[in-house]
Amino acid sequence: MASSGLVCETDAWKDLKAHVEDIKKTHLRELMSDTKRCRSMMVEFDGLLLDYSRQCATVDTFNKLNKLAEEAHLKDKINLMFSGERINITENRSVLHVALRAPRGSVINSDGKNVVPDVWQVLDKIKDFSDRVRSGAWVGATGKPLTNVIAIGIGGSFLGPLFVHTALQTGYLDAKDISPYPEAAELASGRKLHLTAFKPIYKPEDSQRVSGKTSRLSNTYFPFLPVISYFPFIAVFLCKSLAIVTAAACFLSHLFVCFYGGGLGVYAVGQFVNCLANVDPIDVARNITGLNPETTLAVVVSKTFTTAETMLNARTIREWISAALGPEAVAKHMVAVSTNLTLVEKFGIDPNNAFAFWDWVGGRYSVCSAVGVLPLSLQYGFAVVEKFLQGASSIDQHFHSAPFEKNLPVLLGLLSVWNVSFLGYPARAILPYSQALEKLAPHIQQACPDDPVSMESNGKGVSIDGVPLPYEAGEIDFGEPGTNGQHSFYQLIHQGRVIPCDFIGVVKSQQPVYLKETGNNPSNIEPRKLAYTGELVSNHDELMSNFFAQPDALAYGKTPEQLLKENVPSNLITHKTFSGNRPSLSLLLPSLNAYNIGQLLAIYEHRVAVEGFVWGINSFDQWGVELGKSLATQVRKQLHASRKNAEPIEGFNFSTATLLTRYLEHMHREQGRSKGGLHGFAKVVSINRTEKRSG
Ligand code: F6P
């Protein structure tokens, strides 16, 4: 039989297969005691520190993985990507998201044409437009500035921007401390960007304080907080002495608490979350409730401008604007991001207000195009978004040029291949110890069959040449910020299934401490005491204590012998035993500003590419999402026909026909009740779909 050219046929693959037995004999406890090995498994780049010493791997494993990379032609494939070759062969497209963040003046060709000037032309247009909207030079139909943005999009046209927005929205408590550029949250003052999937509990107007800041506790407006500042006044008043002086002091204190959140969850305005991705009408309702069309700008984000969900939502918002302000208002209140400018114009959006991108940008890799840059610039200003692009670009250059043993995305990608295809661990947990990164896992995972960076990219069953894969590829990504995840699924990862974990920590928190320190212990050696609470560490140190502890708990576990020494009752020994030997890696970021967020995004994007290159699959197409879409079209037609003309349900299997009948009958009963009319028109014709088709 002719060779299929699959990577599993290479000597390096076979060698790694044989190597698994050696590794399985060695516990991570032993591997971790080899300091030389651990030192060799730490890599630094541009402020980032990757520690992969807690992987079930030795230096020898890495030599073998490097050999695999060689035999899979990893270097050549990376070069082909950067040189604009059409490596997405099933769609005949180049894969050039790296060009979206390339510095002005650099050269990246697609079909012999340098695309970087086109990229910067759109970026300049975004800068100009977002400046005008933010400054109030661009106003709505009634002359009011547009302070609210709804970005309408789904999949890659939604989750990437949402991840970055969520990561930027809190900003730093002390802007002076984190120069060199003013922080995103401050720059968002007074603006609202609606991207995400739930509505705030507080009223939007509440966040429009003069100071541009509002206090929130766990996404909930906490109106009673400032009242706390009056407690001393009340006490003194009761004592009937020094009341006036104290009242003045308390009033100032009230102002401080109002404007600076009293140290509790300070958020700059413009960051309350909402959504318009799902075709579910609940999503639309949540978005427009409390919003004024006069001050709202809708950005329709769709690469194809044909996606059913996005277009229905866009038509709904267009109607909402037209109904309130007249059809001519659409020109002022709706703009678009797409590769399909013809359809944008047909929809009724002025082509001058359309922001282009290109076929060589995959939907899930599009956050650095106008897809993300436009809504994020409207919210934070272009300068912040430019920093984000620079962070991503720094990783691009590193990925393209660093030797594999120092190359962060390559190391991470090879480790994933090792864990999935050799050690047989199909899942990966993404565990950022930062609430600001709460949307990282959804962006990387995008767990529905709709557009995962990782799961859509590498969730494939055949090689790039169409040969069925005899080995496992792709991985199940999921995650939750620490420490929340610790109280939900960590039980499983400690004592149940083995799931390699990515721990992501940040040295300098966006919100470093809420409880002020009093200790004057410059040596920093002893735990520093905090004011009036007796806390041993700052809130961020508390969070990071978990970040540092969890990987060791997973790696070392706890033996029955240790438990016996602790006098654990014998009936609990097995329950309290932790097998350990559970792999993880730790990535430590210096801070979480726009630049670092760009770095993080690019690391994950390239890691996915490395995995796909080694597995020999096409990480840049997504045929797997098509079947469900086309079946939905058939159901849509049936619903229309049954509702309009009482046509019977036909062409579906028994199960679907029964469900459809129940759905339609119930609706009609409701309608009948309100109109006093008939119901029960749907007649089930139970035909097996495949039989009908083949017949
Ligand atoms: O269904 C998957 C997908 O095609 C993604 O690849 C894409 O990001 C998403 O749908 C939305 O597509 P569009 O940007 O064309 O509306």
XYZ file of C-alpha atoms and ligand atoms in Angstrom:
711
model
C 0.000 0.000 0.000
C 1.328 3.419 -0.911
C 2.301 5.616 1.981
C -0.407 8.037 3.071
C 2.249 10.494 4.213
C 0.787 10.572 7.712
C 3.064 11.713 10.491
C 2.388 8.492 12.418
C 4.446 6.678 9.797
C 7.605 8.573 10.640
C 10.405 7.089 12.740
C 10.121 9.963 15.183
C 6.459 9.159 15.859
C 7.244 5.473 16.397
C 10.129 6.393 18.650
C 7.856 8.595 20.771
C 5.264 5.811 20.975
C 7.906 3.520 22.403
C 9.099 6.261 24.754
C 5.669 6.499 26.428
C 6.394 3.366 28.474
C 9.579 4.917 29.919
C 7.717 8.057 30.890
C 4.861 6.147 32.467
C 7.367 4.498 34.778
C 8.522 7.864 36.112
C 6.451 9.917 38.533
C 6.490 13.713 38.271
C 7.709 13.756 41.866
C 10.978 12.249 40.672
C 11.168 14.439 37.578
C 10.677 17.535 39.694
C 13.582 16.617 41.944
C 15.998 17.005 39.023
C 16.821 20.713 39.179
C 18.879 20.630 36.011
C 15.925 19.216 34.098
C 13.569 21.792 35.603
C 15.930 24.651 34.757
C 16.085 23.505 31.155
C 12.292 23.612 31.000
C 11.926 27.303 31.701
C 11.860 29.765 28.829
C 11.670 33.534 28.956
C 10.655 35.878 26.208
C 9.738 39.554 26.218
C 8.761 39.570 29.892
C 6.937 36.223 29.801
C 8.120 33.163 31.702
C 7.030 29.691 30.656
C 7.684 26.817 33.052
C 6.868 23.424 31.578
C 8.822 21.366 34.090
C 5.604 19.818 35.373
C 4.971 18.051 32.094
C 5.346 14.280 32.087
C 8.390 14.614 29.904
C 12.154 14.454 30.121
C 14.840 16.223 28.174
C 14.932 13.096 26.047
C 11.214 13.479 25.321
C 11.923 16.936 23.969
C 14.712 15.709 21.768
C 12.298 13.193 20.327
C 9.565 15.810 19.902
C 12.040 18.017 18.089
C 12.821 15.133 15.786
C 9.086 14.754 15.176
C 8.857 18.462 14.371
C 11.647 17.999 11.869
C 10.012 15.006 10.223
C 6.682 16.860 10.115
C 8.516 19.775 8.375
C 7.315 22.156 11.041
C 9.841 24.879 10.222
C 8.952 24.788 6.522
C 5.255 24.962 7.281
C 5.705 27.972 9.562
C 7.723 29.662 6.829
C 5.061 28.883 4.242
C 2.440 30.463 6.454
C 4.461 33.657 6.879
C 5.271 33.796 3.193
C 1.598 33.865 2.212
C 1.423 30.437 0.551
C -2.126 29.139 0.232
C -1.675 26.602 3.004
C -5.424 26.421 3.626
C -5.734 24.200 0.588
C -9.358 23.154 0.999
C -10.406 26.793 0.738
C -7.483 27.815 -1.460
C -6.457 30.625 0.875
C -3.346 32.014 2.503
C -3.282 32.216 6.276
C -1.939 35.616 7.137
C -3.387 36.842 10.406
C 0.219 37.748 11.273
C -0.005 40.508 8.651
C -2.816 42.134 10.643
C -0.371 43.169 13.327
C 2.784 43.575 11.297
C 4.508 46.924 11.884
C 3.810 49.619 9.324
C 6.425 49.352 6.603
C 6.998 45.610 6.862
C 6.493 43.332 3.898
C 4.223 40.283 3.908
C 3.102 39.038 0.526
C -0.030 37.281 -0.580
C -0.056 36.330 -4.242
C 2.984 38.490 -4.801
C 1.371 41.587 -3.302
C 2.485 43.168 -0.055
C -0.667 43.230 2.081
C 0.726 45.332 4.940
C -0.125 48.715 3.327
C -3.752 47.551 2.896
C -3.841 46.527 6.542
C -2.585 49.921 7.653
C -4.978 51.745 5.374
C -7.856 50.110 7.240
C -6.180 50.692 10.610
C -5.775 54.396 9.777
C -9.412 54.552 8.757
C -10.414 52.927 12.057
C -8.276 55.366 14.004
C -9.847 58.298 12.229
C -13.403 57.003 12.610
C -13.050 55.959 16.237
C -11.419 59.293 17.110
C -14.341 61.124 15.550
C -16.926 59.013 17.351
C -15.110 59.253 20.676
C -14.558 62.979 20.422
C -18.188 63.619 19.475
C -17.294 64.911 16.017
C -19.378 62.055 14.592
C -22.854 62.341 16.016
C -26.087 60.418 15.607
C -29.156 61.435 13.638
C -30.419 63.704 16.403
C -27.044 65.327 16.995
C -26.127 63.354 20.105
C -22.712 61.734 20.536
C -22.677 57.948 20.175
C -21.496 56.594 23.494
C -22.809 53.030 23.215
C -21.566 50.461 20.765
C -23.279 47.175 19.996
C -21.062 44.817 18.058
C -23.219 42.252 16.255
C -21.390 39.096 15.252
C -20.937 35.451 16.121
C -18.143 32.890 16.375
C -14.829 34.431 15.403
C -16.600 37.707 14.772
C -17.551 37.845 18.436
C -15.463 35.749 20.802
C -12.049 37.240 20.085
C -13.198 40.844 20.552
C -15.099 39.741 23.638
C -11.977 38.165 25.115
C -9.920 41.303 24.577
C -12.667 43.644 25.769
C -13.140 41.626 28.937
C -9.415 41.585 29.552
C -9.067 45.358 29.098
C -12.168 46.610 30.781
C -11.069 46.756 34.369
C -7.797 48.519 33.789
C -5.411 49.434 36.531
C -6.367 50.867 39.873
C -3.414 53.163 39.873
C -2.820 54.444 36.381
C 0.346 56.313 37.447
C 1.890 53.056 38.350
C 1.618 51.377 35.002
C 2.581 53.903 32.393
C 3.847 54.117 29.594
C 0.338 54.712 28.255
C -2.923 55.566 29.929
C -4.816 52.450 30.765
C -7.682 51.130 28.747
C -10.376 51.421 31.368
C -9.658 55.109 31.867
C -9.790 55.714 28.155
C -13.151 53.967 27.991
C -14.646 56.415 30.430
C -18.253 57.196 29.571
C -18.523 54.640 26.795
C -20.265 51.287 26.599
C -19.366 48.373 24.393
C -21.950 45.600 24.157
C -20.389 42.339 23.211
C -20.948 39.668 25.739
C -23.538 37.311 26.966
C -25.292 38.737 29.967
C -26.874 41.900 31.127
C -25.744 43.884 34.140
C -27.950 43.971 37.159
C -27.385 47.667 37.671
C -28.971 50.311 35.523
C -26.759 51.631 32.716
C -27.381 55.242 33.721
C -25.882 54.470 37.101
C -22.488 54.079 35.610
C -22.406 57.519 34.066
C -20.782 59.298 36.910
C -19.012 62.595 36.532
C -15.760 60.967 37.487
C -16.186 58.313 34.873
C -16.008 55.568 37.404
C -18.487 53.455 39.257
C -18.358 51.008 42.109
C -19.386 47.468 41.514
C -19.212 44.344 43.514
C -19.271 41.180 41.435
C -20.990 42.891 38.499
C -23.685 44.243 40.769
C -24.025 47.917 41.410
C -23.689 48.382 45.115
C -25.449 51.634 45.884
C -25.154 51.447 49.640
C -21.416 51.378 49.727
C -20.892 55.164 49.961
C -23.240 55.266 52.935
C -20.622 53.391 54.928
C -18.569 56.549 54.908
C -21.254 58.228 57.026
C -21.024 55.736 59.854
C -18.477 57.765 61.855
C -20.612 60.867 61.352
C -23.640 59.105 62.741
C -21.609 57.880 65.686
C -20.248 61.331 66.425
C -23.657 62.914 65.920
C -25.030 60.560 68.479
C -22.308 61.730 70.832
C -23.345 65.313 70.005
C -19.853 66.611 69.620
C -17.700 67.770 66.694
C -20.602 66.992 64.417
C -19.952 69.633 61.766
C -16.247 68.923 61.343
C -16.894 65.230 61.192
C -19.760 65.666 58.761
C -17.475 67.536 56.371
C -14.855 64.821 56.658
C -17.459 62.156 56.059
C -18.812 63.973 53.008
C -15.326 64.016 51.505
C -14.997 60.394 52.379
C -18.339 59.734 50.658
C -17.062 61.388 47.513
C -13.947 59.288 47.637
C -15.915 56.094 48.058
C -18.259 57.087 45.237
C -15.560 57.880 42.766
C -12.898 55.401 43.681
C -15.055 52.499 44.715
C -13.815 52.572 48.269
C -11.259 50.017 47.260
C -13.977 47.555 46.348
C -14.166 46.532 42.700
C -13.456 49.801 40.964
C -14.482 49.634 37.343
C -14.294 52.452 34.892
C -17.575 52.978 33.119
C -18.231 51.495 29.728
C -17.528 47.964 30.694
C -20.890 46.521 31.585
C -21.477 43.378 29.690
C -24.222 42.528 27.237
C -24.438 40.630 23.974
C -25.577 40.361 20.454
C -24.293 37.121 19.073
C -27.005 34.564 19.517
C -29.966 34.447 17.180
C -32.059 33.842 20.290
C -34.350 36.900 20.568
C -33.544 37.042 24.266
C -30.139 38.247 23.226
C -31.560 41.181 21.272
C -33.941 42.050 24.079
C -31.102 42.095 26.586
C -29.025 44.341 24.372
C -31.534 46.992 23.641
C -33.138 47.181 27.052
C -32.019 50.430 28.631
C -30.276 51.577 25.450
C -31.175 54.696 23.558
C -30.932 54.390 19.748
C -30.021 58.076 19.609
C -26.700 57.388 21.340
C -26.031 53.920 19.941
C -23.729 52.835 17.151
C -24.203 49.295 15.814
C -21.199 47.574 14.261
C -22.201 44.591 12.147
C -19.257 42.209 12.119
C -19.366 39.361 9.653
C -16.648 38.093 7.375
C -19.143 36.717 4.867
C -22.080 39.012 5.641
C -24.300 35.982 5.140
C -24.239 34.306 8.563
C -27.876 33.678 9.455
C -27.653 34.703 13.104
C -25.713 37.889 12.486
C -27.834 39.044 9.600
C -31.107 38.500 11.448
C -29.738 40.360 14.448
C -28.469 43.142 12.181
C -31.888 43.489 10.531
C -33.496 43.577 13.960
C -31.213 46.366 15.161
C -31.664 48.238 11.876
C -35.410 48.098 12.481
C -34.949 49.247 16.071
C -32.975 52.278 14.860
C -35.302 53.060 11.945
C -38.427 52.766 14.067
C -37.060 55.255 16.563
C -35.156 57.671 14.324
C -36.331 57.063 10.756
C -34.679 54.925 8.045
C -32.188 57.631 7.081
C -30.671 57.374 10.592
C -29.139 53.993 9.678
C -26.312 55.769 7.855
C -25.246 57.457 11.071
C -25.915 54.591 13.448
C -24.710 51.481 11.608
C -21.297 50.556 10.290
C -19.894 47.226 9.165
C -16.797 45.059 9.199
C -16.631 42.481 6.432
C -14.760 41.003 3.506
C -17.958 41.248 1.468
C -18.418 44.948 0.811
C -21.010 44.342 -1.903
C -23.387 42.725 0.574
C -22.653 45.452 3.125
C -23.888 48.027 0.626
C -26.917 45.924 -0.297
C -27.820 45.792 3.370
C -28.013 49.579 3.382
C -24.789 50.507 5.108
C -22.800 53.260 3.460
C -19.667 51.632 1.902
C -17.675 54.558 3.295
C -18.604 53.261 6.724
C -17.466 49.731 5.991
C -14.148 48.428 7.278
C -12.622 45.733 5.162
C -10.611 42.664 5.838
C -9.525 39.860 3.621
C -10.020 36.209 2.718
C -6.620 35.374 4.100
C -7.897 36.064 7.610
C -9.738 33.105 9.129
C -12.813 34.045 11.170
C -11.366 32.704 14.419
C -8.075 34.469 13.735
C -9.708 37.796 12.941
C -9.623 39.676 16.238
C -6.586 41.673 15.053
C -8.444 42.786 11.923
C -11.204 45.412 11.911
C -13.350 42.681 13.515
C -11.726 43.421 16.860
C -9.847 46.627 16.206
C -12.929 48.700 15.333
C -15.147 47.943 18.356
C -12.175 47.949 20.704
C -10.901 51.290 19.341
C -14.344 52.795 19.727
C -14.258 51.716 23.332
C -10.652 52.272 24.372
C -9.165 54.440 21.668
C -6.866 53.288 18.894
C -3.663 53.810 20.892
C -4.577 51.054 23.335
C -5.528 48.672 20.544
C -2.272 49.429 18.759
C -0.411 48.240 21.868
C -2.443 45.051 21.736
C -1.388 44.552 18.102
C 2.226 45.210 19.030
C 2.104 42.524 21.716
C 0.764 40.019 19.208
C 3.366 41.066 16.659
C 6.174 40.531 19.152
C 5.078 36.893 19.500
C 4.713 36.553 15.717
C 8.330 37.531 15.214
C 9.451 35.248 18.010
C 7.422 32.358 16.573
C 8.888 32.937 13.129
C 12.503 33.232 14.155
C 13.259 31.732 17.584
C 14.897 28.291 17.717
C 12.387 25.631 18.660
C 13.875 24.982 22.107
C 13.225 28.644 23.018
C 10.068 29.137 20.986
C 7.001 29.478 23.234
C 4.246 28.534 20.744
C 6.346 25.679 19.349
C 7.059 24.253 22.797
C 3.424 24.528 23.792
C 2.243 22.980 20.536
C 4.651 20.052 20.794
C 3.586 19.442 24.375
C -0.051 19.314 23.283
C 0.807 16.763 20.614
C 2.675 14.720 23.225
C -0.215 14.851 25.692
C -2.976 14.126 23.184
C -1.462 11.680 20.743
C 1.031 9.839 22.914
C -0.046 10.060 26.537
C -3.702 9.858 25.499
C -5.019 12.882 27.385
C -7.717 14.324 25.126
C -8.558 17.488 27.084
C -6.789 20.621 28.239
C -7.864 23.015 30.971
C -7.068 26.701 30.499
C -6.861 28.225 33.956
C -6.020 31.924 34.095
C -5.532 33.267 37.591
C -7.036 36.574 36.589
C -10.704 37.379 36.333
C -9.844 39.709 33.464
C -9.000 36.615 31.409
C -12.369 34.987 32.012
C -13.108 34.914 28.288
C -9.792 33.403 27.246
C -11.011 29.821 27.528
C -14.283 30.520 25.686
C -12.273 32.154 22.904
C -9.788 29.314 22.650
C -12.403 26.654 23.186
C -15.534 28.201 21.658
C -17.093 24.971 22.675
C -20.146 24.897 20.496
C -19.418 23.527 17.049
C -19.121 27.162 16.019
C -15.713 28.545 15.528
C -13.224 27.457 18.144
C -9.704 28.718 17.751
C -8.474 25.363 18.903
C -11.420 23.030 18.506
C -12.600 24.339 15.140
C -9.030 24.479 13.922
C -7.823 21.092 15.006
C -11.045 19.183 15.547
C -10.486 17.219 12.362
C -10.781 13.571 11.407
C -8.709 13.579 8.234
C -5.276 14.791 7.227
C -4.837 17.838 5.044
C -4.777 15.416 2.112
C -8.093 13.876 3.124
C -6.716 10.656 4.628
C -8.586 9.458 7.762
C -6.378 9.887 10.829
C -5.436 6.696 12.653
C -4.354 8.746 15.684
C -6.020 11.215 17.987
C -5.727 14.889 16.986
C -7.358 18.001 18.397
C -8.158 18.533 22.007
C -11.109 19.417 24.168
C -10.412 22.829 25.631
C -12.270 24.219 28.557
C -11.494 26.458 31.472
C -12.455 28.962 34.063
C -10.481 31.548 35.973
C -8.836 30.456 39.189
C -9.905 30.384 41.898
C -13.505 29.903 40.691
C -12.590 26.710 38.856
C -11.112 25.274 42.037
C -14.601 25.200 43.483
C -16.158 23.500 40.505
C -14.233 21.045 38.321
C -10.822 20.853 40.021
C -12.005 17.805 41.970
C -11.994 15.934 38.678
C -8.551 17.122 37.653
C -7.028 16.274 41.048
C -8.530 12.852 41.633
C -10.515 11.936 38.533
C -9.347 12.143 34.950
C -5.923 13.377 33.985
C -6.277 16.719 32.234
C -3.145 18.692 31.391
C -3.589 22.218 32.705
C -2.362 25.623 31.550
C -1.946 27.846 34.588
C -1.701 31.499 33.590
C -0.648 33.985 36.257
C 0.051 37.703 36.316
C 2.790 39.318 38.439
C 1.173 42.711 38.677
C -2.574 42.639 38.983
C -4.803 45.184 37.296
C -6.310 45.632 40.770
C -3.449 44.896 43.119
C -4.928 45.407 46.548
C -8.165 46.512 48.071
C -7.226 46.291 51.711
C -4.476 48.825 52.272
C -1.239 47.738 53.845
C 0.028 49.344 57.026
C 3.137 47.275 57.495
C 6.463 49.009 57.065
C 8.519 46.030 56.260
C 10.661 47.083 53.326
C 12.603 43.848 53.382
C 9.503 42.010 52.180
C 10.777 38.929 53.941
C 8.105 38.490 56.558
C 4.483 38.384 55.514
C 3.282 41.943 55.551
C 0.320 42.763 57.725
C -2.565 44.662 56.240
C -4.519 47.414 57.844
C -7.434 46.802 60.147
C -8.159 43.344 58.768
C -5.177 41.384 59.950
C -4.780 39.903 56.462
C -1.409 38.309 55.894
C -1.211 38.994 52.194
C -2.777 41.252 49.636
C -5.780 40.027 47.674
C -3.625 39.439 44.630
C -1.091 37.483 46.682
C -3.969 35.392 47.952
C -5.018 34.632 44.385
C -1.454 33.875 43.340
C -0.904 31.579 46.333
C -3.390 29.322 44.612
C -1.709 29.768 41.244
C 1.576 28.526 42.708
C 0.057 25.768 44.834
C -2.213 24.018 42.362
C 0.453 22.802 39.896
C 2.396 21.192 42.734
C -0.716 19.566 44.140
C -1.338 18.058 40.711
C 2.267 16.999 40.185
C 3.118 15.606 43.611
C -0.237 14.455 44.910
C -0.444 12.969 48.376
C 0.431 9.404 49.308
C -1.282 7.060 51.776
C 1.956 7.127 53.802
C 1.715 10.883 54.202
C -1.908 10.556 55.245
C -1.092 7.895 57.819
C 1.520 10.177 59.326
C -1.191 12.824 59.642
C -3.352 10.302 61.534
C -6.030 10.284 58.867
C -8.585 7.572 59.765
C -8.008 4.445 57.747
C -11.469 4.524 56.149
C -10.588 7.882 54.574
C -7.104 7.045 53.304
C -8.142 6.139 49.767
C -10.540 9.085 49.595
C -7.828 11.511 50.603
C -5.080 10.048 48.459
C -3.973 12.090 45.450
C -2.147 10.084 42.819
C -0.302 13.154 41.519
C 1.690 12.798 38.286
C -0.768 15.134 36.573
C 0.895 17.420 34.040
C 0.555 21.178 33.894
C 2.478 24.191 32.716
C 2.700 27.679 34.137
C 2.861 30.879 32.148
C 3.663 33.993 34.138
C 2.917 37.399 32.592
C 4.503 40.567 33.985
C 1.178 42.423 33.933
C -2.055 42.432 32.032
C -2.012 45.459 29.800
C -3.029 45.606 26.156
C 0.445 44.526 25.027
C 0.473 41.410 27.238
C -3.036 40.503 26.139
C -1.845 40.635 22.527
C 1.077 38.369 23.411
C -1.201 35.850 25.070
C -3.587 35.761 22.139
C -0.797 35.176 19.612
C 0.787 32.431 21.734
C -2.446 30.462 21.716
C -3.105 31.103 18.019
C 0.339 29.844 17.008
C 0.242 26.924 19.384
C -2.854 25.694 17.559
C -1.044 26.076 14.236
C 1.959 24.100 15.508
C -0.278 21.245 16.606
C -2.050 21.206 13.254
C 1.232 21.345 11.322
C 2.596 18.360 13.237
C -0.624 16.364 13.045
C -0.694 17.092 9.324
C -4.215 18.522 9.336
C -5.672 21.752 7.994
C -6.132 23.994 11.023
C -7.635 26.758 8.941
C -10.824 25.339 7.450
C -14.049 24.436 9.296
C -16.160 22.091 7.201
C -17.463 20.489 10.371
C -19.810 23.399 11.045
C -21.612 23.149 7.700
C -23.868 20.114 8.096
C -25.785 21.488 11.085
C -26.257 24.800 9.261
C -27.731 23.168 6.164
C -30.098 20.991 8.186
C -31.285 24.118 9.989
C -32.138 25.574 6.576
C -34.404 22.606 5.890
C -36.124 23.023 9.271
C -36.515 26.758 8.672
C -38.325 26.056 5.375
C -40.594 23.560 7.073
C -41.493 25.958 9.877
C -42.315 28.638 7.368
C -44.462 26.326 5.245
C -46.301 24.901 8.248
C -47.010 28.261 9.767
C -48.000 30.057 6.586
C -49.839 27.327 4.715
C -50.471 24.674 7.364
C -48.299 22.286 5.386
C -47.642 18.925 7.048
C -44.252 18.073 8.465
C -42.491 16.019 5.891
C -39.105 14.565 5.245
C -37.909 14.238 8.835
C -37.282 11.164 10.922
C -39.779 10.123 13.593
C -37.918 11.853 16.400
C -37.516 15.239 14.716
C -41.039 15.126 13.291
C -42.493 14.489 16.740
C -40.537 17.321 18.297
C -41.487 19.696 15.488
C -45.134 18.746 15.831
C -45.095 19.435 19.544
C -43.373 22.769 18.930
C -45.858 23.892 16.296
C -48.935 22.603 18.114
C -47.964 24.324 21.283
C -47.401 27.612 19.488
C -50.700 27.308 17.718
C -52.519 26.505 20.922
C -51.075 29.705 22.352
C -52.040 31.661 19.236
C -55.466 29.990 19.211
C -56.003 31.011 22.780
C -55.210 34.607 22.041
C -57.165 34.700 18.761
C -59.837 32.143 19.633
C -58.698 30.265 16.508
C -57.802 26.734 15.499
C -54.765 24.644 16.206
C -53.272 21.290 15.450
C -52.695 21.711 11.727
C -49.372 19.903 11.708
C -49.713 16.387 10.437
C -46.768 14.115 11.073
C -45.556 12.302 8.054
C -42.812 10.221 9.499
C -40.387 9.637 6.710
C -36.858 8.729 7.376
C -34.797 11.561 5.978
C -32.100 9.354 4.487
C -34.625 6.999 2.948
C -36.392 9.896 1.301
C -33.220 11.405 0.006
C -31.792 8.243 -1.351
C -35.160 7.324 -2.788
O -19.696 28.763 11.634
C -18.365 29.049 11.722
C -18.047 30.399 11.157
O -18.010 30.341 9.774
C -16.737 30.906 11.726
O -15.644 30.398 11.098
C -16.931 32.383 11.715
O -16.079 33.049 12.588
C -18.359 32.482 12.136
O -19.002 31.380 11.533
C -19.033 33.747 11.739
O -18.914 33.970 10.370
P -19.021 35.419 9.739
O -17.933 36.256 10.314
O -18.880 35.228 8.259
O -20.370 35.967 10.088
